[in-house]
Short mmCIF file of C-alpha atoms in Angstrom, two decimals:
data_model
loop_
_atom_site.label_atom_id
_atom_site.label_comp_id
_atom_site.label_asym_id
_atom_site.label_seq_id
_atom_site.Cartn_x
_atom_site.Cartn_y
_atom_site.Cartn_z
CA UNK A 1 -8.73 -9.75 32.71
CA UNK A 2 -5.44 -10.25 34.54
CA UNK A 3 -2.00 -9.46 33.12
CA UNK A 4 -1.27 -13.02 31.95
CA UNK A 5 -4.60 -13.29 30.13
CA UNK A 6 -4.02 -9.93 28.50
CA UNK A 7 -0.54 -10.88 27.28
CA UNK A 8 -1.80 -14.22 26.00
CA UNK A 9 -4.62 -12.63 24.01
CA UNK A 10 -2.29 -9.98 22.56
CA UNK A 11 0.20 -12.70 21.58
CA UNK A 12 -2.53 -14.72 19.86
CA UNK A 13 -3.67 -11.67 17.90
CA UNK A 14 -0.09 -10.93 16.81
CA UNK A 15 0.50 -14.57 15.79
CA UNK A 16 -2.67 -14.36 13.70
CA UNK A 17 -1.45 -11.09 12.15
CA UNK A 18 1.91 -12.63 11.26
CA UNK A 19 0.47 -15.85 9.85
CA UNK A 20 -2.07 -14.22 7.54
CA UNK A 21 0.51 -11.72 6.23
CA UNK A 22 3.32 -14.15 5.41
CA UNK A 23 0.92 -16.59 3.70
CA UNK A 24 1.55 -16.03 0.00
CA UNK A 25 4.34 -13.52 0.63
CA UNK A 26 6.39 -15.02 -2.22
CA UNK A 27 3.60 -14.09 -4.65
CA UNK A 28 4.74 -14.23 -8.28
CA UNK A 29 8.45 -14.41 -7.56
CA UNK A 30 10.84 -14.40 -9.31
CA UNK A 31 8.47 -12.53 -11.65
CA UNK A 32 7.59 -8.93 -10.82
CA UNK A 33 3.83 -8.77 -11.11
CA UNK A 34 3.16 -5.67 -9.02
CA UNK A 35 3.84 -2.50 -11.04
CA UNK A 36 4.95 -0.32 -8.11
CA UNK A 37 7.27 -2.60 -6.17
CA UNK A 38 10.27 -2.14 -8.53
CA UNK A 39 10.25 1.61 -7.84
CA UNK A 40 11.18 1.09 -4.20
CA UNK A 41 13.53 -1.83 -4.82
CA UNK A 42 15.46 -0.51 -7.80
CA UNK A 43 15.99 2.96 -6.33
CA UNK A 44 17.28 1.36 -3.13
CA UNK A 45 19.66 -0.81 -5.14
CA UNK A 46 20.74 2.21 -7.17
CA UNK A 47 21.68 4.05 -3.97
CA UNK A 48 23.86 1.14 -2.85
CA UNK A 49 25.53 0.73 -6.22
CA UNK A 50 26.28 4.42 -6.82
CA UNK A 51 26.66 5.77 -3.31
CA UNK A 52 24.33 8.62 -4.28
CA UNK A 53 21.70 8.90 -1.54
CA UNK A 54 19.49 11.15 -3.64
CA UNK A 55 16.79 8.72 -4.83
CA UNK A 56 15.87 11.08 -7.71
CA UNK A 57 12.28 9.87 -7.28
CA UNK A 58 9.76 11.53 -4.97
CA UNK A 59 6.47 10.19 -6.22
CA UNK A 60 4.95 9.47 -2.79
CA UNK A 61 7.68 10.66 -1.86
CA UNK A 62 8.37 7.13 -0.59
CA UNK A 63 11.87 7.98 0.59
CA UNK A 64 11.38 6.20 3.91
CA UNK A 65 10.58 2.96 2.11
CA UNK A 66 13.48 3.34 -0.32
CA UNK A 67 16.02 4.06 2.42
CA UNK A 68 14.79 1.20 4.60
CA UNK A 69 15.14 -1.18 1.68
CA UNK A 70 18.66 0.13 1.04
CA UNK A 71 19.69 -0.55 4.65
CA UNK A 72 18.02 -3.96 4.54
CA UNK A 73 19.83 -4.96 1.33
CA UNK A 74 23.12 -3.71 2.72
CA UNK A 75 22.71 -6.00 5.74
CA UNK A 76 21.66 -9.00 3.64
CA UNK A 77 24.53 -8.49 1.19
CA UNK A 78 27.05 -7.97 3.97
CA UNK A 79 25.97 -11.07 5.88
CA UNK A 80 25.77 -13.14 2.69
CA UNK A 81 29.30 -12.07 1.70
CA UNK A 82 30.66 -12.79 5.19
CA UNK A 83 29.12 -16.28 5.11
CA UNK A 84 30.50 -17.00 1.64
CA UNK A 85 27.22 -16.98 -0.29
CA UNK A 86 28.60 -14.15 -2.43
CA UNK A 87 32.21 -13.44 -3.33
CA UNK A 88 31.75 -9.70 -2.88
CA UNK A 89 29.17 -6.92 -2.72
CA UNK A 90 29.08 -6.59 -6.50
CA UNK A 91 28.08 -10.22 -6.94
CA UNK A 92 25.20 -9.77 -4.51
CA UNK A 93 23.91 -6.76 -6.45
CA UNK A 94 24.26 -8.65 -9.73
CA UNK A 95 21.90 -11.37 -8.50
CA UNK A 96 19.08 -8.85 -8.87
CA UNK A 97 19.44 -8.99 -12.63
CA UNK A 98 19.33 -12.80 -12.64
CA UNK A 99 16.79 -13.59 -9.93
CA UNK A 100 15.44 -10.69 -7.80
CA UNK A 101 13.63 -12.95 -5.33
CA UNK A 102 15.88 -12.14 -2.33
CA UNK A 103 15.34 -8.40 -2.80
CA UNK A 104 11.57 -8.55 -3.13
CA UNK A 105 10.90 -11.21 -0.52
CA UNK A 106 12.98 -9.43 2.11
CA UNK A 107 11.36 -6.10 1.23
CA UNK A 108 7.91 -7.65 1.59
CA UNK A 109 8.90 -9.13 4.93
CA UNK A 110 9.80 -5.63 6.08
CA UNK A 111 6.39 -4.28 5.08
CA UNK A 112 4.68 -7.27 6.73
CA UNK A 113 6.62 -6.44 9.90
CA UNK A 114 5.25 -2.89 9.80
CA UNK A 115 1.79 -4.37 9.35
CA UNK A 116 2.18 -6.52 12.46
CA UNK A 117 3.69 -3.64 14.45
CA UNK A 118 0.67 -1.56 13.43
CA UNK A 119 -1.57 -4.20 14.99
CA UNK A 120 0.43 -4.03 18.23
CA UNK A 121 0.40 -0.23 18.24
CA UNK A 122 -3.35 -0.20 17.59
CA UNK A 123 -3.81 -2.32 20.71
CA UNK A 124 -1.61 0.00 22.78
CA UNK A 125 -3.44 3.11 21.56
CA UNK A 126 -6.80 1.49 22.24
CA UNK A 127 -5.74 0.52 25.74
CA UNK A 128 -4.44 4.02 26.43
CA UNK A 129 -7.36 6.00 25.02
CA UNK A 130 -10.17 3.50 25.72
CA UNK A 131 -9.46 0.31 27.69
CA UNK A 132 -7.84 -3.12 27.32
CA UNK A 133 -10.97 -4.73 25.90
CA UNK A 134 -11.39 -2.09 23.21
CA UNK A 135 -7.68 -2.27 22.37
CA UNK A 136 -7.92 -6.02 21.82
CA UNK A 137 -11.02 -5.68 19.64
CA UNK A 138 -9.34 -3.04 17.46
CA UNK A 139 -6.11 -5.07 17.18
CA UNK A 140 -8.02 -8.23 16.21
CA UNK A 141 -9.97 -6.43 13.48
CA UNK A 142 -6.82 -4.83 12.04
CA UNK A 143 -4.96 -8.16 12.20
CA UNK A 144 -7.47 -9.74 9.78
CA UNK A 145 -8.67 -6.70 7.81
CA UNK A 146 -8.45 -7.88 4.17
CA UNK A 147 -7.33 -4.50 2.80
CA UNK A 148 -4.62 -4.03 5.41
CA UNK A 149 -3.44 -7.63 5.04
CA UNK A 150 -3.34 -7.31 1.24
CA UNK A 151 -1.07 -4.27 1.27
CA UNK A 152 1.08 -5.73 4.05
CA UNK A 153 2.35 -8.22 1.46
CA UNK A 154 3.58 -5.70 -1.11
CA UNK A 155 6.47 -3.23 -1.11
CA UNK A 156 4.45 -0.04 -1.07
CA UNK A 157 4.29 2.96 1.24
CA UNK A 158 0.75 2.78 2.63
CA UNK A 159 1.25 0.34 5.52
CA UNK A 160 4.46 2.08 6.63
CA UNK A 161 2.73 5.45 6.50
CA UNK A 162 -0.09 4.05 8.63
CA UNK A 163 2.44 2.82 11.21
CA UNK A 164 4.17 6.20 11.50
CA UNK A 165 0.77 7.92 11.68
CA UNK A 166 -0.17 5.64 14.58
CA UNK A 167 3.09 6.55 16.32
CA UNK A 168 2.29 10.24 15.85
CA UNK A 169 -1.20 9.81 17.34
CA UNK A 170 0.26 7.81 20.26
CA UNK A 171 2.33 10.85 21.20
CA UNK A 172 -0.63 13.17 20.49
CA UNK A 173 -2.46 11.28 23.23
CA UNK A 174 0.53 12.09 25.43
CA UNK A 175 0.19 15.74 24.46
CA UNK A 176 -3.48 15.92 25.46
CA UNK A 177 -2.96 13.88 28.65
CA UNK A 178 0.36 15.18 29.99
CA UNK A 179 1.61 17.96 27.75
CA UNK A 180 5.26 16.99 28.09
CA UNK A 181 7.87 18.41 25.72
CA UNK A 182 8.83 14.86 24.79
CA UNK A 183 5.34 14.12 23.48
CA UNK A 184 5.25 17.30 21.39
CA UNK A 185 8.67 16.65 19.90
CA UNK A 186 8.07 12.99 19.06
CA UNK A 187 4.58 13.66 17.68
CA UNK A 188 6.17 16.19 15.33
CA UNK A 189 9.05 13.89 14.38
CA UNK A 190 6.82 10.98 13.44
CA UNK A 191 4.38 13.25 11.60
CA UNK A 192 7.34 14.38 9.50
CA UNK A 193 8.51 10.81 8.89
CA UNK A 194 4.97 9.80 7.94
CA UNK A 195 4.80 12.71 5.46
CA UNK A 196 8.05 11.61 3.82
CA UNK A 197 6.61 8.12 3.51
CA UNK A 198 3.45 9.42 1.80
CA UNK A 199 2.20 12.97 1.33
CA UNK A 200 -1.37 12.70 2.77
CA UNK A 201 0.13 12.10 6.23
CA UNK A 202 0.46 15.89 6.37
CA UNK A 203 -3.01 15.77 7.94
CA UNK A 204 -1.39 14.55 11.17
CA UNK A 205 -0.25 18.09 12.03
CA UNK A 206 -3.91 19.02 12.57
CA UNK A 207 -4.16 16.36 15.27
CA UNK A 208 -1.09 17.75 17.06
CA UNK A 209 -2.69 21.20 17.03
CA UNK A 210 -6.02 19.82 18.27
CA UNK A 211 -4.35 17.91 21.10
CA UNK A 212 -2.48 21.06 22.13
CA UNK A 213 -5.52 23.31 22.22
CA UNK A 214 -7.64 20.72 24.03
CA UNK A 215 -5.05 20.47 26.77
CA UNK A 216 -4.35 24.20 27.12
CA UNK A 217 -8.07 25.01 27.24
CA UNK A 218 -8.82 22.19 29.68
CA UNK A 219 -6.00 23.15 32.03
CA UNK A 220 -6.56 26.90 31.73
CA UNK A 221 -3.25 27.47 29.94
CA UNK A 222 -4.55 29.27 26.84
CA UNK A 223 -2.81 32.49 27.83
CA UNK A 224 0.47 30.81 28.79
CA UNK A 225 2.94 31.74 26.03
CA UNK A 226 5.48 29.18 27.23
CA UNK A 227 2.92 26.42 26.65
CA UNK A 228 2.41 27.50 23.05
CA UNK A 229 6.17 27.26 22.55
CA UNK A 230 5.69 23.49 22.75
CA UNK A 231 3.52 23.66 19.63
CA UNK A 232 6.29 25.61 17.92
CA UNK A 233 8.67 22.89 19.04
CA UNK A 234 6.41 20.26 17.47
CA UNK A 235 6.45 22.21 14.19
CA UNK A 236 10.23 22.39 14.29
CA UNK A 237 10.56 18.70 15.06
CA UNK A 238 8.26 17.97 12.09
CA UNK A 239 10.93 19.45 9.82
CA UNK A 240 13.64 17.52 11.65
CA UNK A 241 11.78 14.26 11.18
CA UNK A 242 10.97 15.01 7.55
CA UNK A 243 14.56 16.01 6.78
CA UNK A 244 15.96 12.94 8.50
CA UNK A 245 13.63 10.68 6.51
CA UNK A 246 14.04 12.47 3.18
CA UNK A 247 16.86 15.06 3.11
CA UNK A 248 16.86 15.34 -0.67
CA UNK A 249 13.18 16.25 -0.70
CA UNK A 250 14.48 19.60 0.58
CA UNK A 251 17.95 19.63 -0.99
CA UNK A 252 16.56 18.73 -4.42
CA UNK A 253 13.19 20.40 -4.00
CA UNK A 254 12.88 21.31 -7.68
CA UNK A 255 12.80 17.64 -8.65
CA UNK A 256 10.54 16.79 -5.70
CA UNK A 257 8.07 19.51 -6.68
CA UNK A 258 7.78 18.10 -10.20
CA UNK A 259 6.79 14.76 -8.68
CA UNK A 260 4.25 16.50 -6.43
CA UNK A 261 2.67 18.06 -9.53
CA UNK A 262 2.67 14.68 -11.29
CA UNK A 263 0.88 13.13 -8.31
CA UNK A 264 -1.81 15.79 -8.69
CA UNK A 265 -2.57 14.79 -12.31
CA UNK A 266 -6.29 15.00 -13.12
CA UNK A 267 -6.89 11.60 -14.74
CA UNK A 268 -5.66 8.02 -14.64
CA UNK A 269 -7.09 4.93 -16.30
CA UNK A 270 -9.54 3.21 -13.89
CA UNK A 271 -8.65 5.65 -11.09
CA UNK A 272 -10.13 9.01 -12.13
CA UNK A 273 -12.19 10.44 -9.30
CA UNK A 274 -15.54 12.19 -9.42
CA UNK A 275 -15.13 14.96 -6.86
CA UNK A 276 -15.16 15.04 -3.06
CA UNK A 277 -18.54 13.44 -2.34
CA UNK A 278 -18.35 10.92 -5.16
CA UNK A 279 -14.89 9.82 -4.04
CA UNK A 280 -15.93 9.69 -0.38
CA UNK A 281 -18.91 7.52 -1.29
CA UNK A 282 -16.61 5.26 -3.32
CA UNK A 283 -14.13 4.86 -0.46
CA UNK A 284 -16.94 3.97 1.93
CA UNK A 285 -18.62 1.50 -0.42
CA UNK A 286 -15.56 -0.10 -2.01
CA UNK A 287 -12.16 -0.27 -0.22
CA UNK A 288 -13.44 0.44 3.28
CA UNK A 289 -16.23 -2.10 2.90
CA UNK A 290 -13.57 -4.58 1.79
CA UNK A 291 -11.46 -3.63 4.81
CA UNK A 292 -14.20 -3.70 7.45
CA UNK A 293 -17.42 -5.15 5.89
CA UNK A 294 -20.53 -3.00 5.39
CA UNK A 295 -21.55 -3.43 9.03
CA UNK A 296 -18.04 -2.47 10.07
CA UNK A 297 -18.20 0.78 8.11
CA UNK A 298 -21.50 1.65 9.79
CA UNK A 299 -20.08 0.86 13.22
CA UNK A 300 -16.92 2.86 12.43
CA UNK A 301 -18.99 5.93 11.56
CA UNK A 302 -20.95 5.47 14.78
CA UNK A 303 -17.68 5.08 16.67
CA UNK A 304 -16.21 8.28 15.23
CA UNK A 305 -19.31 10.22 16.26
CA UNK A 306 -19.16 8.65 19.71
CA UNK A 307 -15.48 9.55 20.14
CA UNK A 308 -16.15 13.18 19.22
CA UNK A 309 -19.09 13.60 21.61
CA UNK A 310 -18.16 11.34 24.52
CA UNK A 311 -17.58 13.15 27.79
CA UNK A 312 -14.49 12.47 29.84
CA UNK A 313 -13.04 14.34 32.76
CA UNK A 314 -9.51 15.15 33.77
CA UNK A 315 -6.64 14.08 31.57
CA UNK A 316 -8.85 11.87 29.41
CA UNK A 317 -10.84 14.85 28.18
CA UNK A 318 -10.17 15.31 24.48
CA UNK A 319 -8.59 11.89 23.86
CA UNK A 320 -11.61 10.71 21.88
CA UNK A 321 -11.49 13.68 19.52
CA UNK A 322 -7.73 13.25 19.06
CA UNK A 323 -8.31 9.61 18.12
CA UNK A 324 -11.18 10.38 15.72
CA UNK A 325 -9.87 13.48 13.96
CA UNK A 326 -7.10 11.86 11.94
CA UNK A 327 -9.19 9.27 10.01
CA UNK A 328 -11.84 11.93 9.31
CA UNK A 329 -9.54 14.64 7.92
CA UNK A 330 -7.33 12.06 6.20
CA UNK A 331 -10.25 10.41 4.38
CA UNK A 332 -11.76 13.77 3.44
CA UNK A 333 -8.38 14.89 2.09
CA UNK A 334 -7.80 11.87 -0.14
CA UNK A 335 -11.45 12.13 -1.27
CA UNK A 336 -10.80 15.70 -2.42
CA UNK A 337 -8.05 14.61 -4.83
CA UNK A 338 -8.48 14.08 -8.56
CA UNK A 339 -7.67 10.37 -8.42
CA UNK A 340 -8.80 7.59 -6.12
CA UNK A 341 -7.09 4.32 -5.27
CA UNK A 342 -8.11 1.65 -2.78
CA UNK A 343 -4.61 1.64 -1.23
CA UNK A 344 -4.79 5.34 -0.37
CA UNK A 345 -7.24 4.66 2.46
CA UNK A 346 -5.12 1.93 4.10
CA UNK A 347 -3.59 4.26 6.77
CA UNK A 348 -7.10 5.10 8.04
CA UNK A 349 -8.07 1.45 8.61
CA UNK A 350 -6.36 1.09 12.01
CA UNK A 351 -8.11 4.21 13.31
CA UNK A 352 -11.46 2.99 12.02
CA UNK A 353 -10.88 -0.31 13.82
CA UNK A 354 -10.35 1.75 16.98
CA UNK A 355 -13.60 3.62 16.30
CA UNK A 356 -15.45 0.31 15.91
CA UNK A 357 -13.92 -0.95 19.13
CA UNK A 358 -14.92 2.24 20.97
CA UNK A 359 -18.51 1.96 19.77
CA UNK A 360 -18.86 -1.76 20.53
CA UNK A 361 -17.25 -1.34 23.95
CA UNK A 362 -19.55 1.57 24.84
CA UNK A 363 -22.53 -0.47 23.65
CA UNK A 364 -21.40 -3.41 25.78
CA UNK A 365 -21.07 -1.20 28.86
CA UNK A 366 -24.55 0.21 28.28
CA UNK A 367 -26.13 -3.21 27.75
CA UNK A 368 -24.30 -4.66 30.72
CA UNK A 369 -25.81 -2.05 33.01
CA UNK A 370 -29.30 -3.01 31.83
CA UNK A 371 -28.85 -6.77 31.31
CA UNK A 372 -25.80 -8.03 33.24
CA UNK A 373 -26.04 -11.50 31.73
CA UNK A 374 -26.15 -10.37 28.12
CA UNK A 375 -24.28 -7.11 27.68
CA UNK A 376 -20.77 -8.35 26.93
CA UNK A 377 -22.07 -11.53 25.28
CA UNK A 378 -23.98 -9.50 22.69
CA UNK A 379 -20.92 -7.30 22.12
CA UNK A 380 -18.83 -10.44 21.58
CA UNK A 381 -21.35 -11.61 18.98
CA UNK A 382 -21.03 -8.27 17.18
CA UNK A 383 -17.23 -8.62 17.10
CA UNK A 384 -17.49 -12.19 15.81
CA UNK A 385 -20.01 -11.05 13.20
CA UNK A 386 -17.34 -8.72 11.85
CA UNK A 387 -14.26 -10.86 12.44
CA UNK A 388 -15.50 -14.09 10.81
CA UNK A 389 -16.21 -12.65 7.31
CA UNK A 390 -13.09 -10.47 7.49
CA UNK A 391 -10.95 -13.47 8.41
CA UNK A 392 -12.50 -15.65 5.70
CA UNK A 393 -11.95 -12.97 3.06
CA UNK A 394 -8.32 -12.54 4.13
CA UNK A 395 -7.75 -16.31 4.00
CA UNK A 396 -9.33 -16.57 0.54
CA UNK A 397 -7.12 -13.76 -0.70
CA UNK A 398 -4.06 -15.39 0.87
CA UNK A 399 -4.82 -18.60 -1.04
CA UNK A 400 -4.96 -16.54 -4.22
CA UNK A 401 -1.56 -15.01 -3.46
CA UNK A 402 -0.14 -18.48 -2.83
CA UNK A 403 -1.64 -19.85 -6.06
CA UNK A 404 -0.47 -19.41 -9.64
CA UNK A 405 -0.89 -15.98 -11.18
CA UNK A 406 -2.64 -15.77 -14.55
CA UNK A 407 0.62 -14.49 -16.05
CA UNK A 408 2.48 -17.56 -14.84
CA UNK A 409 -0.22 -19.79 -16.29
CA UNK A 410 -0.04 -17.96 -19.63
CA UNK A 411 3.78 -18.06 -19.57
CA UNK A 412 3.76 -21.83 -19.16
CA UNK A 413 1.33 -22.17 -22.06
CA UNK A 414 3.61 -20.06 -24.25
CA UNK A 415 6.70 -22.06 -23.33
CA UNK A 416 4.90 -25.29 -24.23
CA UNK A 417 3.28 -24.11 -27.46
CA UNK A 418 5.32 -21.27 -28.95
CA UNK A 419 8.86 -22.01 -30.21
CA UNK A 420 11.85 -20.09 -28.92
CA UNK A 421 12.84 -17.13 -31.07
CA UNK A 422 9.24 -16.33 -32.07
CA UNK A 423 8.48 -12.63 -32.46
CA UNK A 424 5.92 -11.51 -29.90
CA UNK A 425 4.30 -8.16 -29.14
CA UNK A 426 3.12 -7.65 -25.54
CA UNK A 427 1.91 -4.94 -23.20
CA UNK A 428 2.19 -4.22 -19.50
CA UNK A 429 0.89 -6.86 -17.04
CA UNK A 430 1.50 -9.75 -19.45
CA UNK A 431 3.89 -12.68 -18.81
CA UNK A 432 7.61 -12.17 -18.26
CA UNK A 433 10.09 -14.43 -20.04
CA UNK A 434 13.80 -15.02 -20.16
CA UNK A 435 15.39 -12.18 -22.11
CA UNK A 436 16.58 -14.66 -24.78
CA UNK A 437 13.44 -16.84 -25.05
CA UNK A 438 11.65 -14.76 -27.72
CA UNK A 439 12.11 -11.68 -29.88
CA UNK A 440 10.32 -8.91 -27.98
CA UNK A 441 8.35 -5.97 -29.29
CA UNK A 442 6.36 -3.42 -27.31
CA UNK A 443 4.15 -0.37 -27.87
CA UNK A 444 5.39 3.17 -27.34
CA UNK A 445 3.33 6.10 -26.12
CA UNK A 446 3.10 7.60 -29.59
CA UNK A 447 1.63 4.45 -31.14
CA UNK A 448 4.74 3.00 -32.77
CA UNK A 449 6.27 -0.41 -32.03
CA UNK A 450 9.79 -0.86 -30.70
CA UNK A 451 12.08 -3.88 -30.69
CA UNK A 452 13.89 -4.89 -27.50
CA UNK A 453 17.03 -6.89 -28.12
CA UNK A 454 18.33 -9.18 -25.38
CA UNK A 455 21.42 -6.99 -25.06
CA UNK A 456 19.37 -3.85 -24.43
CA UNK A 457 17.14 -5.38 -21.75
CA UNK A 458 19.90 -5.41 -19.11
CA UNK A 459 18.12 -8.13 -17.14
CA UNK A 460 17.90 -11.87 -17.58
CA UNK A 461 14.13 -11.45 -17.96
CA UNK A 462 11.91 -9.20 -20.05
CA UNK A 463 9.23 -7.03 -18.37
CA UNK A 464 6.61 -5.79 -20.87
CA UNK A 465 5.62 -2.13 -20.80
CA UNK A 466 3.11 0.18 -22.50
CA UNK A 467 -0.47 -0.16 -23.71
CA UNK A 468 -1.34 -1.83 -27.01
CA UNK A 469 -4.29 0.54 -27.30
CA UNK A 470 -1.86 3.20 -28.49
CA UNK A 471 -1.01 1.14 -31.62
CA UNK A 472 -3.14 2.33 -34.53
CA UNK A 473 -0.93 1.09 -37.40
CA UNK A 474 -1.68 -2.63 -37.65
CA UNK A 475 0.41 -2.89 -40.82
CA UNK A 476 3.53 -2.33 -38.71
CA UNK A 477 2.81 -5.62 -36.92
CA UNK A 478 2.73 -7.46 -40.24
CA UNK A 479 5.83 -5.65 -41.47
CA UNK A 480 7.75 -6.83 -38.39
CA UNK A 481 6.61 -10.45 -38.92
CA UNK A 482 5.17 -10.55 -35.40
CA UNK A 483 3.39 -13.86 -34.82
CA UNK A 484 1.79 -13.51 -31.38
CA UNK A 485 0.28 -10.57 -29.47
CA UNK A 486 -0.20 -10.80 -25.69
CA UNK A 487 -2.97 -8.72 -24.10
CA UNK A 488 -3.62 -8.02 -20.42
CA UNK A 489 -6.73 -6.45 -18.88
CA UNK A 490 -5.83 -2.96 -20.11
CA UNK A 491 -8.35 -3.43 -22.93
CA UNK A 492 -11.09 -4.21 -20.40
CA UNK A 493 -10.19 -1.14 -18.36
CA UNK A 494 -10.38 1.12 -21.41
CA UNK A 495 -13.65 -0.54 -22.40
CA UNK A 496 -15.14 0.25 -18.97
CA UNK A 497 -14.50 3.95 -19.73
CA UNK A 498 -15.32 3.66 -23.42
CA UNK A 499 -16.75 7.14 -23.86
CA UNK A 500 -13.45 8.63 -22.68
CA UNK A 501 -11.13 6.21 -24.48
CA UNK A 502 -13.08 5.31 -27.62
CA UNK A 503 -9.96 5.59 -29.79
CA UNK A 504 -7.99 3.17 -27.59
CA UNK A 505 -10.87 0.65 -27.60
CA UNK A 506 -11.03 0.88 -31.41
CA UNK A 507 -7.29 0.21 -31.66
CA UNK A 508 -7.60 -2.89 -29.48
CA UNK A 509 -10.49 -4.22 -31.52
CA UNK A 510 -8.51 -3.67 -34.73
CA UNK A 511 -5.70 -5.74 -33.23
CA UNK A 512 -8.11 -8.52 -32.20
CA UNK A 513 -9.36 -8.63 -35.79
CA UNK A 514 -5.85 -9.51 -37.03
CA UNK A 515 -5.88 -13.07 -35.68
CA UNK A 516 -7.42 -15.61 -33.38
CA UNK A 517 -7.38 -15.85 -29.58
CA UNK A 518 -5.61 -19.17 -29.00
CA UNK A 519 -5.37 -18.91 -25.21
CA UNK A 520 -7.21 -16.97 -22.52
CA UNK A 521 -7.10 -17.18 -18.74
CA UNK A 522 -8.40 -15.17 -15.81
CA UNK A 523 -8.20 -15.28 -12.03
CA UNK A 524 -10.28 -17.80 -10.09
CA UNK A 525 -11.54 -16.61 -6.71
CA UNK A 526 -9.79 -18.40 -3.88
CA UNK A 527 -7.29 -20.11 -6.19
CA UNK A 528 -5.38 -17.63 -8.34
CA UNK A 529 -5.08 -13.95 -9.07
CA UNK A 530 -3.89 -11.68 -11.86
CA UNK A 531 -5.35 -9.89 -14.87
CA UNK A 532 -7.13 -11.47 -17.80
CA UNK A 533 -4.48 -12.66 -20.28
CA UNK A 534 -5.33 -13.18 -23.95
CA UNK A 535 -2.88 -14.57 -26.50
CA UNK A 536 -3.58 -13.73 -30.12
CA UNK A 537 -2.00 -15.63 -33.02
CA UNK A 538 -1.66 -13.34 -36.02
CA UNK A 539 -3.13 -14.62 -39.29
CA UNK A 540 -0.32 -14.24 -41.80
#
């Protein structure tokens, strides 16, 4: 493959990565259907409005994402004001409370950009540690991986963390190959930035240490104290990178530590883990199978083994282990936690694509030596066998993102059939309405019902919160003259863990007994997405 062919193929892969990620990027807007996106948007906006750069939220810690959004919004607001779209900065900020589309769409574009850059960086790492062919295979698989594409459309931390982890490993390859101070320092910096994007990226420091000891042992430098100073430099630069990305994680460590403890909570509805091996099995069979297909997971495991045991001489010795260690320790770490989420494994997907590419490329080389006419052709068939179902699944999901959400469908039904001013009780993940369209009631954590007046909402739209399964006093609904109750799939999630949440299931069923389901909708594969929505009319 000559240089022009290489550049053309890389460009085609990147165009594919961009196209599949921006398809459906306006999902749900102006409604806020993802529960986590507002965390990163609203804290960024709060920083700009108050001038206080302490986000006061360190859940992931997510500071990198929050700060990047803040800078992005500052640029958009400044340009919009200069061009006359807004009279001043305050007017731009106020638009969030009327229609937040500009904030969320631009934030999603930023995450999509990190997704595409991850594809490019995967190619570069593959070319450096393996060869051009393997780099292209890995980049193609990541470009269309359904799990990676899905989370490249939402303002969350996982794709960004994966990008910074890739940058760290890029410089770790420099450590094991060349051992320059620059590689040590930048590997440490980006490991720190990755950590301040999401905590599990702390596993990257193990790769820096492995790269160091591979090189010093290979080059006979184990007893050279000045060489070990470079590892100390990497540790110091980790703190520099982490502090630069999240200074208040250190300056307000008491608050940050409370969030760390909250992240370590033992249970969560639909996300409670079952221990290390149970969680690892789940990640392999569920999110990673979605990301890579079943055959892809098998090939990735084979590729990791191959990278650990392959023999290379000179400066390439140890590069395979450096490439394979991070996804192994990272996946084992998240599997050891109390909870499990499909998005947690997203940063490992790029490295698993590299492992697949390494295995397929090695297989092709072996077959080519035995059957020159068929070796690379059979390898190409293997890649197509993975890429076609992955691409189809990503396209189907993109169509769902571009279609109507179940909450939008239910909202339209309500607007057509339920008069303005009606008293409604709703829970999280149900439709959002204009703050003045209805009289809104919601459940509290202690089982009572609260009333949200239009004046207290603070937005021009109402976002339901809480779980109706906490409501045990059905008489309170009658006392408040509530006429409609809107349910999401929270009931179904409690029902799936009925032995643990029998009281919540009983509360839901008592509510269902109070009236009749007059409308119900659920997602249709390839057309729409969203939770099941049920609308109950109370029998008075």
